[in-house]
GROMACS .gro file of C-alpha atoms in nm:
model
  403
    1MET     CA    1   2.480   0.448  -0.281
    2SER     CA    2   2.141   0.365  -0.435
    3GLU     CA    3   2.133   0.094  -0.701
    4ARG     CA    4   2.095   0.224  -1.057
    5ILE     CA    5   1.858   0.007  -1.260
    6ARG     CA    6   1.798  -0.027  -1.634
    7VAL     CA    7   1.441  -0.129  -1.717
    8VAL     CA    8   1.402  -0.376  -2.003
    9ILE     CA    9   1.051  -0.436  -2.132
   10ALA     CA   10   1.010  -0.790  -2.264
   11THR     CA   11   0.863  -0.845  -2.613
   12THR     CA   12   0.846  -1.148  -2.840
   13GLU     CA   13   1.075  -0.966  -3.087
   14GLY     CA   14   1.340  -0.897  -2.825
   15PRO     CA   15   1.415  -0.673  -2.527
   16ALA     CA   16   1.320  -0.305  -2.539
   17ALA     CA   17   1.528  -0.106  -2.290
   18VAL     CA   18   1.400   0.223  -2.152
   19GLU     CA   19   1.650   0.482  -2.276
   20ARG     CA   20   1.496   0.804  -2.150
   21LEU     CA   21   1.190   0.931  -1.966
   22SER     CA   22   1.098   1.299  -1.967
   23GLU     CA   23   0.802   1.518  -1.875
   24GLU     CA   24   0.620   1.689  -2.163
   25ASP     CA   25   0.382   1.981  -2.197
   26PRO     CA   26   0.047   1.881  -2.040
   27ALA     CA   27  -0.125   2.014  -2.353
   28VAL     CA   28   0.003   1.721  -2.560
   29GLY     CA   29  -0.042   1.348  -2.526
   30SER     CA   30   0.213   1.105  -2.385
   31VAL     CA   31   0.416   0.917  -2.644
   32ILE     CA   32   0.655   0.623  -2.669
   33CYS     CA   33   0.936   0.689  -2.917
   34LEU     CA   34   1.206   0.473  -3.070
   35GLN     CA   35   1.573   0.534  -2.985
   36CYS     CA   36   1.527   0.903  -2.895
   37LYS     CA   37   1.422   0.978  -3.253
   38ALA     CA   38   1.108   1.143  -3.392
   39VAL     CA   39   0.945   0.802  -3.436
   40ALA     CA   40   0.629   0.750  -3.231
   41LEU     CA   41   0.529   0.388  -3.174
   42PRO     CA   42   0.171   0.273  -3.248
   43ILE     CA   43   0.111   0.196  -2.878
   44SER     CA   44   0.151   0.565  -2.788
   45PRO     CA   45  -0.229   0.623  -2.750
   46ALA     CA   46  -0.245   0.326  -2.511
   47TYR     CA   47   0.049   0.468  -2.313
   48ASP     CA   48  -0.124   0.806  -2.300
   49ALA     CA   49  -0.434   0.636  -2.156
   50PHE     CA   50  -0.214   0.452  -1.903
   51VAL     CA   51  -0.069   0.785  -1.790
   52ARG     CA   52  -0.371   1.016  -1.770
   53ARG     CA   53  -0.666   1.030  -1.539
   54PRO     CA   54  -0.922   0.883  -1.527
   55THR     CA   55  -0.809   0.571  -1.714
   56GLY     CA   56  -0.444   0.562  -1.613
   57VAL     CA   57  -0.241   0.544  -1.291
   58ILE     CA   58   0.080   0.736  -1.360
   59GLU     CA   59  -0.060   1.090  -1.341
   60ALA     CA   60  -0.237   1.000  -1.017
   61ALA     CA   61   0.086   0.857  -0.877
   62TYR     CA   62   0.340   1.117  -0.989
   63GLY     CA   63   0.134   1.429  -1.054
   64HIS     CA   64   0.212   1.498  -1.420
   65PRO     CA   65  -0.018   1.414  -1.716
   66ALA     CA   66   0.221   1.385  -2.013
   67TYR     CA   67   0.552   1.208  -2.072
   68ARG     CA   68   0.785   1.094  -2.348
   69LEU     CA   69   0.922   0.743  -2.301
   70ASP     CA   70   1.207   0.638  -2.533
   71VAL     CA   71   1.284   0.269  -2.586
   72SER     CA   72   1.560   0.089  -2.772
   73ALA     CA   73   1.337  -0.141  -2.980
   74PRO     CA   74   0.977  -0.143  -3.106
   75ILE     CA   75   0.690  -0.249  -2.882
   76SER     CA   76   0.412  -0.344  -3.118
   77ASP     CA   77   0.090  -0.406  -2.926
   78GLY     CA   78  -0.078  -0.549  -2.618
   79PHE     CA   79  -0.050  -0.424  -2.260
   80SER     CA   80   0.233  -0.632  -2.115
   81TRP     CA   81   0.460  -0.325  -2.130
   82GLN     CA   82   0.261  -0.151  -1.856
   83LEU     CA   83   0.445  -0.294  -1.553
   84GLY     CA   84   0.780  -0.200  -1.705
   85ALA     CA   85   0.661   0.150  -1.788
   86LEU     CA   86   0.533   0.203  -1.434
   87ALA     CA   87   0.861   0.072  -1.289
   88ALA     CA   88   1.052   0.317  -1.510
   89HIS     CA   89   0.839   0.604  -1.378
   90GLY     CA   90   0.899   0.495  -1.019
   91LEU     CA   91   1.276   0.464  -1.066
   92SER     CA   92   1.290   0.795  -1.252
   93ALA     CA   93   1.105   0.973  -0.971
   94ALA     CA   94   1.361   0.829  -0.728
   95GLY     CA   95   1.655   0.933  -0.950
   96ARG     CA   96   1.760   0.570  -1.003
   97LEU     CA   97   1.661   0.500  -1.363
   98ALA     CA   98   1.964   0.417  -1.577
   99GLY     CA   99   1.929   0.568  -1.924
  100ARG     CA  100   2.087   0.472  -2.254
  101ASP     CA  101   2.437   0.602  -2.174
  102ASP     CA  102   2.430   0.545  -1.798
  103PRO     CA  103   2.609   0.263  -1.615
  104CYS     CA  104   2.375   0.031  -1.428
  105ASP     CA  105   2.399  -0.205  -1.133
  106ARG     CA  106   2.101  -0.417  -1.229
  107ILE     CA  107   1.881  -0.499  -1.525
  108LEU     CA  108   1.511  -0.530  -1.451
  109TRP     CA  109   1.358  -0.754  -1.719
  110VAL     CA  110   0.984  -0.715  -1.678
  111THR     CA  111   0.651  -0.809  -1.831
  112GLY     CA  112   0.299  -0.765  -1.697
  113GLU     CA  113  -0.027  -0.578  -1.738
  114VAL     CA  114  -0.141  -0.342  -1.460
  115ASP     CA  115  -0.501  -0.261  -1.370
  116GLN     CA  116  -0.616   0.048  -1.183
  117SER     CA  117  -0.597  -0.128  -0.846
  118LEU     CA  118  -0.226  -0.196  -0.920
  119SER     CA  119  -0.280  -0.571  -0.958
  120VAL     CA  120  -0.045  -0.738  -1.209
  121LEU     CA  121  -0.230  -0.946  -1.467
  122GLY     CA  122  -0.095  -1.243  -1.658
  123VAL     CA  123   0.049  -1.209  -2.009
  124GLU     CA  124   0.088  -1.423  -2.317
  125HIS     CA  125   0.395  -1.558  -2.498
  126LEU     CA  126   0.620  -1.570  -2.191
  127ALA     CA  127   0.842  -1.843  -2.336
  128GLU     CA  128   0.895  -1.648  -2.660
  129LYS     CA  129   0.986  -1.334  -2.464
  130LEU     CA  130   1.243  -1.521  -2.257
  131ARG     CA  131   1.399  -1.682  -2.564
  132ALA     CA  132   1.417  -1.346  -2.740
  133SER     CA  133   1.604  -1.201  -2.438
  134ALA     CA  134   1.840  -1.493  -2.376
  135ALA     CA  135   2.139  -1.319  -2.535
  136LEU     CA  136   2.085  -1.004  -2.327
  137ILE     CA  137   2.054  -1.199  -2.003
  138GLY     CA  138   2.362  -1.405  -2.083
  139ALA     CA  139   2.566  -1.096  -2.171
  140ALA     CA  140   2.463  -0.925  -1.848
  141ARG     CA  141   2.574  -1.226  -1.646
  142GLY     CA  142   2.906  -1.223  -1.828
  143ASP     CA  143   2.954  -0.856  -1.746
  144GLY     CA  144   2.876  -0.911  -1.382
  145ILE     CA  145   2.548  -0.716  -1.396
  146LYS     CA  146   2.270  -0.853  -1.181
  147VAL     CA  147   1.941  -0.938  -1.352
  148THR     CA  148   1.591  -0.953  -1.204
  149LEU     CA  149   1.328  -1.134  -1.409
  150CYS     CA  150   0.994  -0.990  -1.300
  151LEU     CA  151   0.679  -1.160  -1.429
  152PRO     CA  152   0.319  -1.200  -1.313
  153GLN     CA  153   0.256  -1.466  -1.052
  154ALA     CA  154  -0.018  -1.592  -1.283
  155ASN     CA  155   0.248  -1.689  -1.538
  156MET     CA  156   0.467  -1.898  -1.309
  157ASP     CA  157   0.314  -2.221  -1.441
  158MET     CA  158   0.434  -2.121  -1.790
  159LEU     CA  159   0.798  -2.085  -1.687
  160ASP     CA  160   1.008  -2.346  -1.864
  161PRO     CA  161   1.202  -2.553  -1.606
  162ASP     CA  162   1.512  -2.515  -1.827
  163TRP     CA  163   1.520  -2.148  -1.737
  164ARG     CA  164   1.564  -2.222  -1.370
  165HIS     CA  165   1.927  -2.321  -1.425
  166MET     CA  166   1.998  -1.952  -1.492
  167LEU     CA  167   1.877  -1.854  -1.147
  168GLY     CA  168   2.135  -1.797  -0.884
  169GLU     CA  169   2.347  -1.523  -0.740
  170SER     CA  170   2.334  -1.301  -1.051
  171VAL     CA  171   1.984  -1.382  -1.185
  172GLU     CA  172   1.679  -1.342  -0.964
  173LEU     CA  173   1.324  -1.456  -1.037
  174LEU     CA  174   1.057  -1.222  -0.901
  175PRO     CA  175   0.693  -1.327  -0.954
  176VAL     CA  176   0.449  -1.056  -0.840
  177GLU     CA  177   0.074  -1.031  -0.793
  178SER     CA  178   0.072  -0.653  -0.756
  179VAL     CA  179   0.287  -0.349  -0.820
  180ARG     CA  180   0.353  -0.338  -0.447
  181GLY     CA  181   0.561  -0.656  -0.468
  182LEU     CA  182   0.788  -0.514  -0.737
  183PHE     CA  183   0.823  -0.173  -0.574
  184ALA     CA  184   0.907  -0.332  -0.240
  185ARG     CA  185   1.187  -0.527  -0.409
  186LEU     CA  186   1.317  -0.208  -0.574
  187ARG     CA  187   1.293  -0.018  -0.243
  188LEU     CA  188   1.052   0.230  -0.397
  189LYS     CA  189   0.748   0.388  -0.241
  190THR     CA  190   0.436   0.222  -0.378
  191PRO     CA  191   0.233   0.468  -0.588
  192ALA     CA  192  -0.049   0.616  -0.387
  193ILE     CA  193  -0.336   0.613  -0.632
  194GLY     CA  194  -0.568   0.883  -0.503
  195ARG     CA  195  -0.942   0.914  -0.517
  196CYS     CA  196  -0.919   1.115  -0.837
  197ALA     CA  197  -0.816   0.799  -1.019
  198THR     CA  198  -1.135   0.616  -0.925
  199PRO     CA  199  -1.473   0.658  -1.094
  200PRO     CA  200  -1.741   0.868  -0.922
  201ARG     CA  201  -1.951   0.683  -0.666
  202ARG     CA  202  -2.261   0.711  -0.881
  203ARG     CA  203  -2.323   0.796  -1.243
  204VAL     CA  204  -2.549   1.053  -1.403
  205ARG     CA  205  -2.524   0.909  -1.752
  206THR     CA  206  -2.363   0.577  -1.823
  207VAL     CA  207  -2.258   0.666  -2.177
  208ALA     CA  208  -2.059   0.968  -2.064
  209LEU     CA  209  -1.912   0.854  -1.733
  210ALA     CA  210  -1.830   0.491  -1.806
  211SER     CA  211  -1.460   0.406  -1.794
  212VAL     CA  212  -1.321   0.437  -2.146
  213ALA     CA  213  -0.985   0.382  -2.313
  214CYS     CA  214  -0.864   0.727  -2.416
  215LEU     CA  215  -0.741   0.702  -2.772
  216GLY     CA  216  -0.562   1.035  -2.774
  217VAL     CA  217  -0.529   1.371  -2.606
  218LEU     CA  218  -0.529   1.704  -2.786
  219THR     CA  219  -0.541   2.061  -2.664
  220VAL     CA  220  -0.578   2.341  -2.915
  221GLN     CA  221  -0.499   2.710  -2.858
  222VAL     CA  222  -0.655   2.961  -3.096
  223PRO     CA  223  -0.662   3.343  -3.097
  224PRO     CA  224  -0.934   3.515  -2.894
  225PRO     CA  225  -1.239   3.642  -3.080
  226GLY     CA  226  -1.157   3.934  -3.304
  227ASP     CA  227  -0.791   3.841  -3.363
  228GLY     CA  228  -0.854   3.709  -3.712
  229GLY     CA  229  -0.822   3.343  -3.630
  230GLU     CA  230  -1.178   3.281  -3.514
  231GLY     CA  231  -1.400   3.064  -3.726
  232ARG     CA  232  -1.123   2.930  -3.950
  233SER     CA  233  -1.214   2.580  -4.066
  234VAL     CA  234  -0.907   2.360  -4.049
  235ILE     CA  235  -1.042   2.152  -4.334
  236SER     CA  236  -1.321   2.280  -4.552
  237SER     CA  237  -1.521   2.031  -4.751
  238ALA     CA  238  -1.863   2.013  -4.907
  239ALA     CA  239  -2.137   1.830  -4.721
  240SER     CA  240  -2.089   1.461  -4.789
  241ARG     CA  241  -2.308   1.156  -4.793
  242GLU     CA  242  -2.135   1.042  -4.472
  243THR     CA  243  -2.236   1.338  -4.254
  244LYS     CA  244  -2.579   1.192  -4.183
  245THR     CA  245  -2.436   0.872  -4.038
  246ILE     CA  246  -2.129   1.008  -3.853
  247GLU     CA  247  -2.166   1.195  -3.524
  248LEU     CA  248  -1.904   1.385  -3.328
  249THR     CA  249  -2.023   1.501  -2.986
  250ALA     CA  250  -1.857   1.704  -2.712
  251LEU     CA  251  -1.926   1.567  -2.363
  252GLU     CA  252  -1.883   1.855  -2.119
  253LEU     CA  253  -1.853   1.740  -1.756
  254ARG     CA  254  -1.951   2.034  -1.535
  255ALA     CA  255  -1.965   2.092  -1.161
  256PRO     CA  256  -2.322   2.074  -1.028
  257PRO     CA  257  -2.478   2.391  -0.880
  258GLY     CA  258  -2.328   2.479  -0.545
  259SER     CA  259  -2.023   2.256  -0.601
  260SER     CA  260  -1.683   2.291  -0.770
  261CYS     CA  261  -1.451   2.109  -1.009
  262ALA     CA  262  -1.223   2.032  -0.715
  263ALA     CA  263  -1.507   1.838  -0.554
  264VAL     CA  264  -1.569   1.657  -0.883
  265HIS     CA  265  -1.202   1.560  -0.918
  266LEU     CA  266  -1.194   1.435  -0.560
  267GLY     CA  267  -1.501   1.220  -0.618
  268GLU     CA  268  -1.705   1.425  -0.370
  269ALA     CA  269  -1.950   1.548  -0.634
  270VAL     CA  270  -2.094   1.391  -0.947
  271PRO     CA  271  -2.051   1.605  -1.258
  272GLU     CA  272  -2.342   1.701  -1.476
  273VAL     CA  273  -2.290   1.592  -1.835
  274ARG     CA  274  -2.389   1.821  -2.118
  275GLU     CA  275  -2.385   1.671  -2.466
  276VAL     CA  276  -2.301   1.919  -2.742
  277PRO     CA  277  -2.341   1.779  -3.096
  278LEU     CA  278  -2.082   1.925  -3.334
  279THR     CA  279  -2.202   2.044  -3.673
  280LEU     CA  280  -2.007   1.861  -3.941
  281ASP     CA  281  -1.878   2.089  -4.217
  282GLY     CA  282  -2.044   2.378  -4.035
  283PRO     CA  283  -1.979   2.651  -3.777
  284ALA     CA  284  -1.802   2.575  -3.452
  285ALA     CA  285  -2.007   2.479  -3.148
  286ARG     CA  286  -1.948   2.734  -2.871
  287SER     CA  287  -1.956   2.678  -2.495
  288SER     CA  288  -1.853   2.862  -2.180
  289ALA     CA  289  -1.559   2.737  -1.978
  290ARG     CA  290  -1.734   2.828  -1.653
  291ALA     CA  291  -1.765   2.528  -1.418
  292LEU     CA  292  -1.623   2.297  -1.687
  293CYS     CA  293  -1.424   2.021  -1.516
  294ASN     CA  294  -1.347   1.777  -1.797
  295LEU     CA  295  -1.404   1.760  -2.170
  296ARG     CA  296  -1.442   1.449  -2.383
  297PHE     CA  297  -1.533   1.392  -2.744
  298GLN     CA  298  -1.723   1.097  -2.885
  299LEU     CA  299  -1.709   0.972  -3.244
  300THR     CA  300  -2.006   0.751  -3.339
  301ASN     CA  301  -2.089   0.562  -3.658
  302ARG     CA  302  -2.467   0.551  -3.698
  303GLY     CA  303  -2.467   0.396  -4.045
  304ALA     CA  304  -2.332   0.083  -4.208
  305PRO     CA  305  -1.985  -0.041  -4.104
  306LYS     CA  306  -1.720   0.186  -4.251
  307ALA     CA  307  -1.358   0.286  -4.216
  308LEU     CA  308  -1.300   0.612  -4.029
  309TRP     CA  309  -0.993   0.813  -3.944
  310LEU     CA  310  -0.999   1.106  -3.699
  311VAL     CA  311  -0.723   1.369  -3.701
  312GLY     CA  312  -0.713   1.672  -3.473
  313ALA     CA  313  -0.514   1.992  -3.502
  314ARG     CA  314  -0.416   2.277  -3.275
  315ALA     CA  315  -0.340   2.627  -3.397
  316GLY     CA  316  -0.091   2.867  -3.238
  317ALA     CA  317  -0.116   3.245  -3.205
  318GLY     CA  318  -0.239   3.397  -3.530
  319ALA     CA  319  -0.311   3.046  -3.665
  320ASP     CA  320   0.017   3.060  -3.858
  321MET     CA  321   0.115   2.705  -3.763
  322LEU     CA  322  -0.080   2.386  -3.703
  323TYR     CA  323   0.005   2.097  -3.474
  324SER     CA  324  -0.171   1.780  -3.580
  325LYS     CA  325  -0.232   1.445  -3.411
  326THR     CA  326  -0.398   1.124  -3.527
  327ILE     CA  327  -0.653   1.041  -3.256
  328VAL     CA  328  -0.834   0.744  -3.409
  329PRO     CA  329  -0.614   0.562  -3.664
  330PRO     CA  330  -0.771   0.422  -3.982
  331GLN     CA  331  -1.004   0.146  -3.864
  332HIS     CA  332  -1.348   0.004  -3.931
  333LEU     CA  333  -1.629   0.100  -3.695
  334ALA     CA  334  -1.935  -0.120  -3.682
  335SER     CA  335  -2.282   0.029  -3.694
  336GLY     CA  336  -2.345   0.199  -3.358
  337GLU     CA  337  -1.981   0.169  -3.253
  338ARG     CA  338  -1.820   0.471  -3.087
  339ARG     CA  339  -1.481   0.595  -2.975
  340GLN     CA  340  -1.427   0.835  -2.684
  341PHE     CA  341  -1.119   1.042  -2.604
  342GLU     CA  342  -1.044   1.305  -2.343
  343VAL     CA  343  -0.865   1.638  -2.374
  344THR     CA  344  -0.667   1.821  -2.107
  345LEU     CA  345  -0.796   2.160  -2.002
  346PRO     CA  346  -0.564   2.436  -1.880
  347ARG     CA  347  -0.615   2.566  -1.528
  348ARG     CA  348  -0.676   2.914  -1.665
  349LEU     CA  349  -0.836   3.009  -1.993
  350PRO     CA  350  -0.735   3.366  -2.084
  351ALA     CA  351  -0.847   3.328  -2.446
  352ALA     CA  352  -1.073   3.107  -2.654
  353LEU     CA  353  -0.980   2.739  -2.667
  354SER     CA  354  -1.077   2.548  -2.981
  355HIS     CA  355  -1.055   2.183  -3.083
  356SER     CA  356  -1.067   2.119  -3.458
  357PHE     CA  357  -1.108   1.779  -3.618
  358ALA     CA  358  -1.094   1.617  -3.960
  359ILE     CA  359  -1.289   1.294  -4.014
  360ILE     CA  360  -1.179   1.090  -4.314
  361ALA     CA  361  -1.434   0.830  -4.423
  362GLU     CA  362  -1.427   0.538  -4.666
  363PRO     CA  363  -1.230   0.411  -4.840
  364ALA     CA  364  -0.970   0.365  -4.567
  365PRO     CA  365  -0.665   0.587  -4.636
  366GLN     CA  366  -0.343   0.403  -4.712
  367THR     CA  367  -0.130   0.713  -4.665
  368ALA     CA  368   0.026   0.841  -4.343
  369GLY     CA  369  -0.120   1.126  -4.142
  370PRO     CA  370  -0.001   1.483  -4.173
  371GLU     CA  371   0.325   1.597  -4.022
  372ALA     CA  372   0.304   1.694  -3.655
  373THR     CA  373   0.398   2.056  -3.733
  374LEU     CA  374   0.308   2.224  -4.060
  375SER     CA  375   0.166   2.538  -4.214
  376PRO     CA  376  -0.209   2.577  -4.278
  377ASP     CA  377  -0.139   2.557  -4.652
  378ALA     CA  378   0.043   2.227  -4.607
  379TRP     CA  379  -0.246   2.093  -4.398
  380ASP     CA  380  -0.497   2.198  -4.664
  381SER     CA  381  -0.277   2.041  -4.931
  382TRP     CA  382  -0.272   1.712  -4.736
  383ALA     CA  383  -0.653   1.721  -4.707
  384ALA     CA  384  -0.693   1.811  -5.077
  385GLY     CA  385  -0.478   1.513  -5.170
  386LEU     CA  386  -0.706   1.281  -4.973
  387LYS     CA  387  -1.017   1.425  -5.138
  388ALA     CA  388  -0.856   1.393  -5.481
  389ALA     CA  389  -0.799   1.025  -5.403
  390GLY     CA  390  -1.171   0.980  -5.343
  391HIS     CA  391  -1.191   1.010  -4.963
  392GLU     CA  392  -1.467   1.190  -4.778
  393VAL     CA  393  -1.309   1.462  -4.559
  394ILE     CA  394  -1.538   1.616  -4.297
  395SER     CA  395  -1.450   1.892  -4.051
  396ALA     CA  396  -1.584   1.987  -3.707
  397GLU     CA  397  -1.488   2.235  -3.437
  398HIS     CA  398  -1.566   2.302  -3.071
  399SER     CA  399  -1.475   2.636  -2.908
  400LEU     CA  400  -1.460   2.718  -2.539
  401LEU     CA  401  -1.498   3.084  -2.445
  402PRO     CA  402  -1.325   3.230  -2.137
  403ARG     CA  403  -1.529   3.264  -1.821
   0.00000   0.00000   0.00000
């Protein structure tokens, strides 16, 4: 019988066990939640980028672009959770991941950052992570559960000699230089990262095709033209003093003449990049979905350093309900600084597809974002409250028309 393994991601605050891993609708972003509750952790955008092409490796390895990963304790920041997350995906695909209520044969305690070539990079605060997990490791030994401590080979010099007395029949030390070493130990097939996960062989425009950290993913469905939902501004606001220094641009990556999106995704063709500036507090920019392979948006601050917050929303049939997502959390952007994020396009586009955004400018909001699901009136009320508090609220929209 195959060994069932519980993955424990090491943090300086204590161990965070993977409790559940499930596929989600490709139209939404991947998220890490706390204890199977409706509590998304701040590292969720980084996890989404780790999952999705072109920045991540999980979609390329397992064929799905969106997941929900539930953990038992908060994971605050950094990237040392990546090796544990990838191990959880591998074990889940093999049917061997032990969830919150499942018995397990082994605990995999793991820390390490993973790059796109599947190399495992060194991490910080190894001693603090081990100390924070000492009780868990001791309890597992007492219960007769085997423990594997997996850490980057680059961190072996940081391992306190006092920890070596714990090694033996029930506790194994596994230093790795690549994901292949860990997956070989777990008797898992090493992820085959395909050509789609690598950048194109040459670049048309550096600004559009450079590797970027996706800060969020949002897909928005709106009614087709003539159904009463077209042209609705998610947030309406008067032109502000910030609109001249803030830019939001759609970067449409299209198949070159005589080629196809399949060739682009396989790296056999270089996409042509069309930049579409979005009119702030104005009508939606409209484009055709024909030959559109990928779609990115770019937020740029052209003025003095300022705090910006970008929230997106998707509207269902009839625009009777909104689904919102914070894409860029409240943060200061230096003059000339930009943020890029990618959206997932459906394979077929039977009706218009629209992405609507709200940009909140200085002063930095201290309040939380809107609820994930709410009525248009509630959304407008949330925006009105921000404006009443002295914030600049700017709207923009990009619509794709069916082929």
